[in-house]
Amino acid sequence: MTSPLLRFLAKRLLHTAVVLLGVLVVVFALLQLVPGDPVRVALGTRFTQESYDALREASGLDRPLLVQFFAYIGNALTGNLGVSFRSGEPVTLILLDRLPATVSLALAGIAIALLIAFPLGTWAALRRGSAADGGIRAVSQFGVSVPDFWLGLLLIIVFSTMLGLLPPSGYVPFTEDPWGWLQRVILPGLAVGVVSGSIMTRYVRSAVLDVVGSNYVRTARSKGLPRRTVVGRHVLRNALVPILTVAGVQAATMLGGLIVIEVVFAWPGLGRLVFDAVAARDYPVVQGTVLLIALMFLLINLLVDILYAVVDPRIRVS
Amino acid sequence: MARGARIVGLAAAAGLALSACSVGEGVDLAGAGELDTDDYLRVAIAGEPDQLDPHNTSAYFSFQILENVYDTLVEPDENLEMQPALAESWEVSEDQLSWTFRLREDVVFHDGSPFTAEDVVYSYDRIIDEQLANAYRLSAVEDVVAVDEHTVRIDVSQPTPALLAAIGGYKGMAIVEQQNVESGDVQLDPVGTGPFEVAGNTAGTAVTLRANDDYWGEGPHVPGVVYRFISEGSTALADLTAGEVHWTDSIPPQRVNSLRQNPDVEVAGVPSTDYWYVTMNQARPPFDSPEARLAVARAIDREAIAQVTWYGNATINQTAVPETSVWYHEYAPFEQDPERARQLAESSGLAGETIDLMVTNEYPETVTAAQVIAANLSDIGVSTNIRTLDFATWLDEQAQGNFDMLLLGWLGNVDVNDYYYNQHHSEGSNNAQGYSNPEVDRLLEAGRTETDPDARKELYDRAAEQIVDDASYVYLYNPDVVQAWAPELQGYEARPDRAIRFKDVRLEEDTE
């Protein structure tokens, strides 16, 4: 039962695994090139040579590089990403702790971005050249240029300090308190969603414009189909493929790149984790986080590819 | 196992398991969500602890929490003089080589097990045998012996007047419980004897403490404390003014002065035991010449540096020890004198050189201060190349001596020996600038073993003057302890050593 879709999936999965292995090798190699001694950072400024040697041995950093490397790859393949130099906790558990916060923020961000980009981008495209189009383009230009951390601080000042509507920071797991989660995700979600949505608005606009100008839409229109049907069934559906690509890239970027927003809103996600870990030269945590982010990036790409195949069956075959 | 407990916790949070049972008595590792923390004191600290094992962490964020979880044998009062804590009293033998501590008998650990002399022996032996980060503090200790259940004796190789400060000045010397350490739980779920016990630990978000009902001392008067990690100062202040937290020390320096104007916020301002300094690499010309170093000492404008870094919330000091300490010695020979500095720069060959000044973005004040110093130096004909590194790289470069000049602070000392020995003794472990003066070595060695306090102070005063005259370090200032809290938080006092103690505080009901 080898349907084209299954064969397509198998090929993409294999591809994903190979890329992950590559990421593993590259990250390990790159960390060796970064100056800065993890043992010295962990000990602070006051310590004896004996303490230094003891911690170095305990962290396994005294072993030859190749031994460290093969041990790491071997363990990683079985899901053991080592233990943090700083806290001694298993990296896998640390990542599992942080993942929900990042995923929920990214989901909120991408949802807000889509809510902004779809209507505005379509609207602007369908009224190309009008005042509305100009306005939307100007606003999205502004949104693209605004740094997300600045927007974040502004949102805190307005909605928390001045209006007292929402808490300025913090995170509650959705599973524990959905209402508390929602209250706390709105502001950081807006901060990333507005920026991301502004970028996507422009893509939606040009994707819709491309389709509007194509022959089949002209045909559909000339058949006298209602405007709503033309836009909904023909224009948007076909514009979806390039938009999905951008949305996928944006979502993946959010999963790995929310460092500043996570710092501003005290959000316990992967961005802040990797930020701290790099500063402390906590190699196992850095490697594990990069690996996880790469994995999610690849999975999102996979998901986007599958969605393509669903939206546009021609892609499955080629 | 902490690991097992954590997995259980995660599962519980996901609603997959019904209870996180049998993990230490009542300890909830699933997160603060299951505790009723409405009445708890809520505080925002500027970063996340790396771990909670007091012997293994060197992070201030960890000690902000551990201060309230652990006890030491003795502890510093607000004047940084040592007072009884787990030890009720102590005596030193005639030859000064043996310290005997009488321990309190009514102390239990958070898990209910009694505190005895064996716990003290275990804790100190652990630090020494495993060469943990604090081993240097016990370098003079030969043996730790449990004389009986409530008496412990510490034998030292030479008279050690700073022993009390070494074992009590810092929670890194806390008394831990053997079983808690050996199970590995100590990293996330430490068991101490302090006024609060760890009740929840949510990675990246918060650590929750619950009042210890069996605490041997006065207090605590709040049912618990929630520590949240908010590194962005503007966010922490928004949380403070919104009533989300009661206390914070995550405060951007430029906001301090306006915060003092706010009637709804209390702001602390005492000079801290931290000091900031500039030092020059004496292994390289031109700073191998004392004249070149003195040119720098006379060129810099300390007031301006304090102004740009702390907006004036710092006390200018030309020695290391702050005026709040009993070891303070007033000595300030340098005034900013560009004319004199230029002469010194010219005669020493410093003028016309380009100097590399190494700073780190881990401590942003070093980056801003460097700009003022560069301007001061350019006034005397020296150009400066400011090199901003991340801290890990900075430490490497310092250790390898790859710098002309650097700028950093030294945080939190109690005994005067800690202010000078490692930094200025020729064999000192932190003498990266390569300073060596036989007279200073002699004074610092004598200070370590002199047991008469007045004679001891005299030795250090002389050493300090010589260090300043030789410009081994060019001292700048002691920054203020800046902490802010809501008016309903009563009984809190900011301390010069930045120990954050909540055992005496109360939360007043809102009087609308």
PDB file of C-alpha atoms in Angstrom, chain A residues 34-38 40-52 54-55 83-90 93-94 96-98 153 156-157 160-161 166-173 175-176 184 262-268 272-273 276 278-281, chain B residues 3 6-7 10 13-15 30-34 48-51 56-58 130-137 187-188 203-205 228-232 234-235 238-239 241-242 244 362 390-393 395-396 398-400 408 410-413 418 422 429-430:
ATOM      1  CA  VAL A  34      33.578  29.488  20.957  1.00  0.00           C
ATOM      2  CA  PRO A  35      35.989  30.997  23.469  1.00  0.00           C
ATOM      3  CA  GLY A  36      35.121  30.802  27.144  1.00  0.00           C
ATOM      4  CA  ASP A  37      35.598  27.996  29.625  1.00  0.00           C
ATOM      5  CA  PRO A  38      32.383  26.528  31.087  1.00  0.00           C
ATOM      6  CA  ARG A  40      35.437  28.908  34.981  1.00  0.00           C
ATOM      7  CA  VAL A  41      32.013  30.439  34.418  1.00  0.00           C
ATOM      8  CA  ALA A  42      30.357  27.894  36.682  1.00  0.00           C
ATOM      9  CA  LEU A  43      32.806  28.556  39.513  1.00  0.00           C
ATOM     10  CA  GLY A  44      32.573  32.334  39.341  1.00  0.00           C
ATOM     11  CA  THR A  45      35.674  34.322  40.102  1.00  0.00           C
ATOM     12  CA  ARG A  46      36.794  32.738  43.374  1.00  0.00           C
ATOM     13  CA  PHE A  47      38.015  29.166  43.412  1.00  0.00           C
ATOM     14  CA  THR A  48      41.124  27.057  43.841  1.00  0.00           C
ATOM     15  CA  GLN A  49      42.913  25.118  41.131  1.00  0.00           C
ATOM     16  CA  GLU A  50      41.809  21.906  42.869  1.00  0.00           C
ATOM     17  CA  SER A  51      38.153  22.971  42.666  1.00  0.00           C
ATOM     18  CA  TYR A  52      38.628  23.777  39.009  1.00  0.00           C
ATOM     19  CA  ALA A  54      37.483  18.576  40.242  1.00  0.00           C
ATOM     20  CA  LEU A  55      34.599  20.220  38.384  1.00  0.00           C
ATOM     21  CA  VAL A  83      23.035  16.684  31.997  1.00  0.00           C
ATOM     22  CA  SER A  84      23.346  20.425  32.385  1.00  0.00           C
ATOM     23  CA  PHE A  85      26.776  21.579  33.593  1.00  0.00           C
ATOM     24  CA  ARG A  86      25.137  24.153  35.806  1.00  0.00           C
ATOM     25  CA  SER A  87      22.186  22.433  37.397  1.00  0.00           C
ATOM     26  CA  GLY A  88      23.065  18.773  36.928  1.00  0.00           C
ATOM     27  CA  GLU A  89      19.538  18.155  35.619  1.00  0.00           C
ATOM     28  CA  PRO A  90      18.983  15.955  32.564  1.00  0.00           C
ATOM     29  CA  LEU A  93      13.757  17.077  31.229  1.00  0.00           C
ATOM     30  CA  ILE A  94      14.805  20.729  31.101  1.00  0.00           C
ATOM     31  CA  LEU A  96      10.369  19.216  28.255  1.00  0.00           C
ATOM     32  CA  ASP A  97       9.814  21.782  31.002  1.00  0.00           C
ATOM     33  CA  ARG A  98      10.390  24.709  28.681  1.00  0.00           C
ATOM     34  CA  LEU A 153       7.252  47.276  26.737  1.00  0.00           C
ATOM     35  CA  ILE A 156       2.957  46.527  29.311  1.00  0.00           C
ATOM     36  CA  ILE A 157       2.822  50.256  29.988  1.00  0.00           C
ATOM     37  CA  SER A 160      -0.844  46.754  32.726  1.00  0.00           C
ATOM     38  CA  THR A 161       0.468  49.924  34.255  1.00  0.00           C
ATOM     39  CA  LEU A 166      -3.659  42.389  32.192  1.00  0.00           C
ATOM     40  CA  PRO A 167      -0.737  41.104  34.282  1.00  0.00           C
ATOM     41  CA  PRO A 168       2.605  42.471  33.042  1.00  0.00           C
ATOM     42  CA  SER A 169       4.446  39.181  33.031  1.00  0.00           C
ATOM     43  CA  GLY A 170       4.545  35.544  33.941  1.00  0.00           C
ATOM     44  CA  TYR A 171       3.380  32.232  32.610  1.00  0.00           C
ATOM     45  CA  VAL A 172       0.802  29.698  33.757  1.00  0.00           C
ATOM     46  CA  PRO A 173       0.517  26.380  31.940  1.00  0.00           C
ATOM     47  CA  THR A 175      -3.416  22.715  31.467  1.00  0.00           C
ATOM     48  CA  GLU A 176      -3.364  24.212  34.944  1.00  0.00           C
ATOM     49  CA  ARG A 184      -0.772  36.200  30.300  1.00  0.00           C
ATOM     50  CA  GLU A 262      10.709  35.955  26.527  1.00  0.00           C
ATOM     51  CA  VAL A 263      13.086  38.149  28.496  1.00  0.00           C
ATOM     52  CA  VAL A 264      10.713  41.137  28.464  1.00  0.00           C
ATOM     53  CA  PHE A 265       7.701  39.132  29.627  1.00  0.00           C
ATOM     54  CA  ALA A 266       9.629  36.773  31.943  1.00  0.00           C
ATOM     55  CA  TRP A 267       8.381  33.888  29.832  1.00  0.00           C
ATOM     56  CA  PRO A 268      10.063  30.577  30.671  1.00  0.00           C
ATOM     57  CA  ARG A 272      15.515  32.411  27.340  1.00  0.00           C
ATOM     58  CA  LEU A 273      16.906  28.999  28.194  1.00  0.00           C
ATOM     59  CA  ASP A 276      21.252  31.800  29.584  1.00  0.00           C
ATOM     60  CA  VAL A 278      25.105  30.246  25.963  1.00  0.00           C
ATOM     61  CA  ALA A 279      26.187  32.859  28.495  1.00  0.00           C
ATOM     62  CA  ALA A 280      27.123  30.100  30.950  1.00  0.00           C
ATOM     63  CA  ARG A 281      28.717  27.920  28.262  1.00  0.00           C
TER      64      ARG A 281
ATOM     65  CA  ARG B   3      14.268  13.088  38.641  1.00  0.00           C
ATOM     66  CA  ARG B   6       9.828  15.695  38.384  1.00  0.00           C
ATOM     67  CA  ILE B   7       8.509  13.260  35.845  1.00  0.00           C
ATOM     68  CA  LEU B  10       5.019  16.807  34.717  1.00  0.00           C
ATOM     69  CA  ALA B  13       0.436  18.791  35.396  1.00  0.00           C
ATOM     70  CA  ALA B  14      -0.640  17.225  32.160  1.00  0.00           C
ATOM     71  CA  GLY B  15      -3.512  15.593  33.940  1.00  0.00           C
ATOM     72  CA  ALA B  30       4.462  19.805  40.211  1.00  0.00           C
ATOM     73  CA  GLY B  31       4.618  23.561  40.412  1.00  0.00           C
ATOM     74  CA  ALA B  32       3.215  26.302  42.520  1.00  0.00           C
ATOM     75  CA  GLY B  33      -0.162  25.920  40.899  1.00  0.00           C
ATOM     76  CA  GLU B  34      -1.430  23.364  43.365  1.00  0.00           C
ATOM     77  CA  GLU B  48      16.829  32.149  37.522  1.00  0.00           C
ATOM     78  CA  PRO B  49      18.929  30.104  39.933  1.00  0.00           C
ATOM     79  CA  ASP B  50      21.102  27.557  38.162  1.00  0.00           C
ATOM     80  CA  GLN B  51      20.511  25.056  40.962  1.00  0.00           C
ATOM     81  CA  ASN B  56      27.670  23.841  44.305  1.00  0.00           C
ATOM     82  CA  THR B  57      26.162  27.054  43.015  1.00  0.00           C
ATOM     83  CA  SER B  58      27.913  30.372  42.807  1.00  0.00           C
ATOM     84  CA  GLU B 130      35.029  17.169  46.846  1.00  0.00           C
ATOM     85  CA  GLN B 131      36.914  20.436  46.351  1.00  0.00           C
ATOM     86  CA  LEU B 132      33.696  22.327  45.764  1.00  0.00           C
ATOM     87  CA  ALA B 133      33.772  25.982  44.802  1.00  0.00           C
ATOM     88  CA  ASN B 134      33.973  27.170  48.421  1.00  0.00           C
ATOM     89  CA  ALA B 135      36.838  24.940  49.441  1.00  0.00           C
ATOM     90  CA  TYR B 136      39.171  27.936  49.482  1.00  0.00           C
ATOM     91  CA  ARG B 137      37.275  29.367  52.438  1.00  0.00           C
ATOM     92  CA  GLN B 187      19.751  20.387  43.442  1.00  0.00           C
ATOM     93  CA  LEU B 188      16.055  21.153  43.079  1.00  0.00           C
ATOM     94  CA  ALA B 203      11.515  25.676  35.803  1.00  0.00           C
ATOM     95  CA  GLY B 204      12.000  29.114  34.367  1.00  0.00           C
ATOM     96  CA  THR B 205       9.068  30.620  36.235  1.00  0.00           C
ATOM     97  CA  ARG B 228       9.570  34.919  40.250  1.00  0.00           C
ATOM     98  CA  PHE B 229      12.364  35.456  37.739  1.00  0.00           C
ATOM     99  CA  ILE B 230      12.006  38.736  35.865  1.00  0.00           C
ATOM    100  CA  SER B 231      15.238  39.901  34.328  1.00  0.00           C
ATOM    101  CA  GLU B 232      13.798  42.862  32.447  1.00  0.00           C
ATOM    102  CA  SER B 234      10.910  47.614  33.394  1.00  0.00           C
ATOM    103  CA  THR B 235       8.710  44.537  33.560  1.00  0.00           C
ATOM    104  CA  ALA B 238       5.429  47.201  36.181  1.00  0.00           C
ATOM    105  CA  ASP B 239       4.718  44.085  38.242  1.00  0.00           C
ATOM    106  CA  THR B 241       3.339  48.919  40.699  1.00  0.00           C
ATOM    107  CA  ALA B 242       0.545  46.640  39.483  1.00  0.00           C
ATOM    108  CA  GLU B 244       1.712  41.528  41.163  1.00  0.00           C
ATOM    109  CA  GLU B 362      27.451  40.737  31.555  1.00  0.00           C
ATOM    110  CA  ASP B 390      30.805  38.226  26.950  1.00  0.00           C
ATOM    111  CA  PHE B 391      31.718  37.125  30.441  1.00  0.00           C
ATOM    112  CA  ALA B 392      32.937  33.631  29.601  1.00  0.00           C
ATOM    113  CA  THR B 393      35.419  35.019  27.102  1.00  0.00           C
ATOM    114  CA  LEU B 395      37.242  35.390  32.201  1.00  0.00           C
ATOM    115  CA  ASP B 396      39.439  33.450  29.771  1.00  0.00           C
ATOM    116  CA  GLN B 398      41.740  37.736  32.164  1.00  0.00           C
ATOM    117  CA  ALA B 399      43.159  34.368  33.164  1.00  0.00           C
ATOM    118  CA  GLN B 400      45.556  34.418  30.213  1.00  0.00           C
ATOM    119  CA  LEU B 408      35.071  44.864  37.047  1.00  0.00           C
ATOM    120  CA  TRP B 410      34.015  42.290  43.368  1.00  0.00           C
ATOM    121  CA  LEU B 411      30.814  41.268  45.058  1.00  0.00           C
ATOM    122  CA  GLY B 412      29.995  40.878  48.706  1.00  0.00           C
ATOM    123  CA  ASN B 413      32.738  40.406  51.304  1.00  0.00           C
ATOM    124  CA  ASP B 418      38.556  38.716  51.424  1.00  0.00           C
ATOM    125  CA  ASN B 422      43.451  36.999  46.753  1.00  0.00           C
ATOM    126  CA  SER B 429      44.344  33.467  43.183  1.00  0.00           C
ATOM    127  CA  ASN B 430      42.767  36.578  41.684  1.00  0.00           C
TER     128      ASN B 430
END
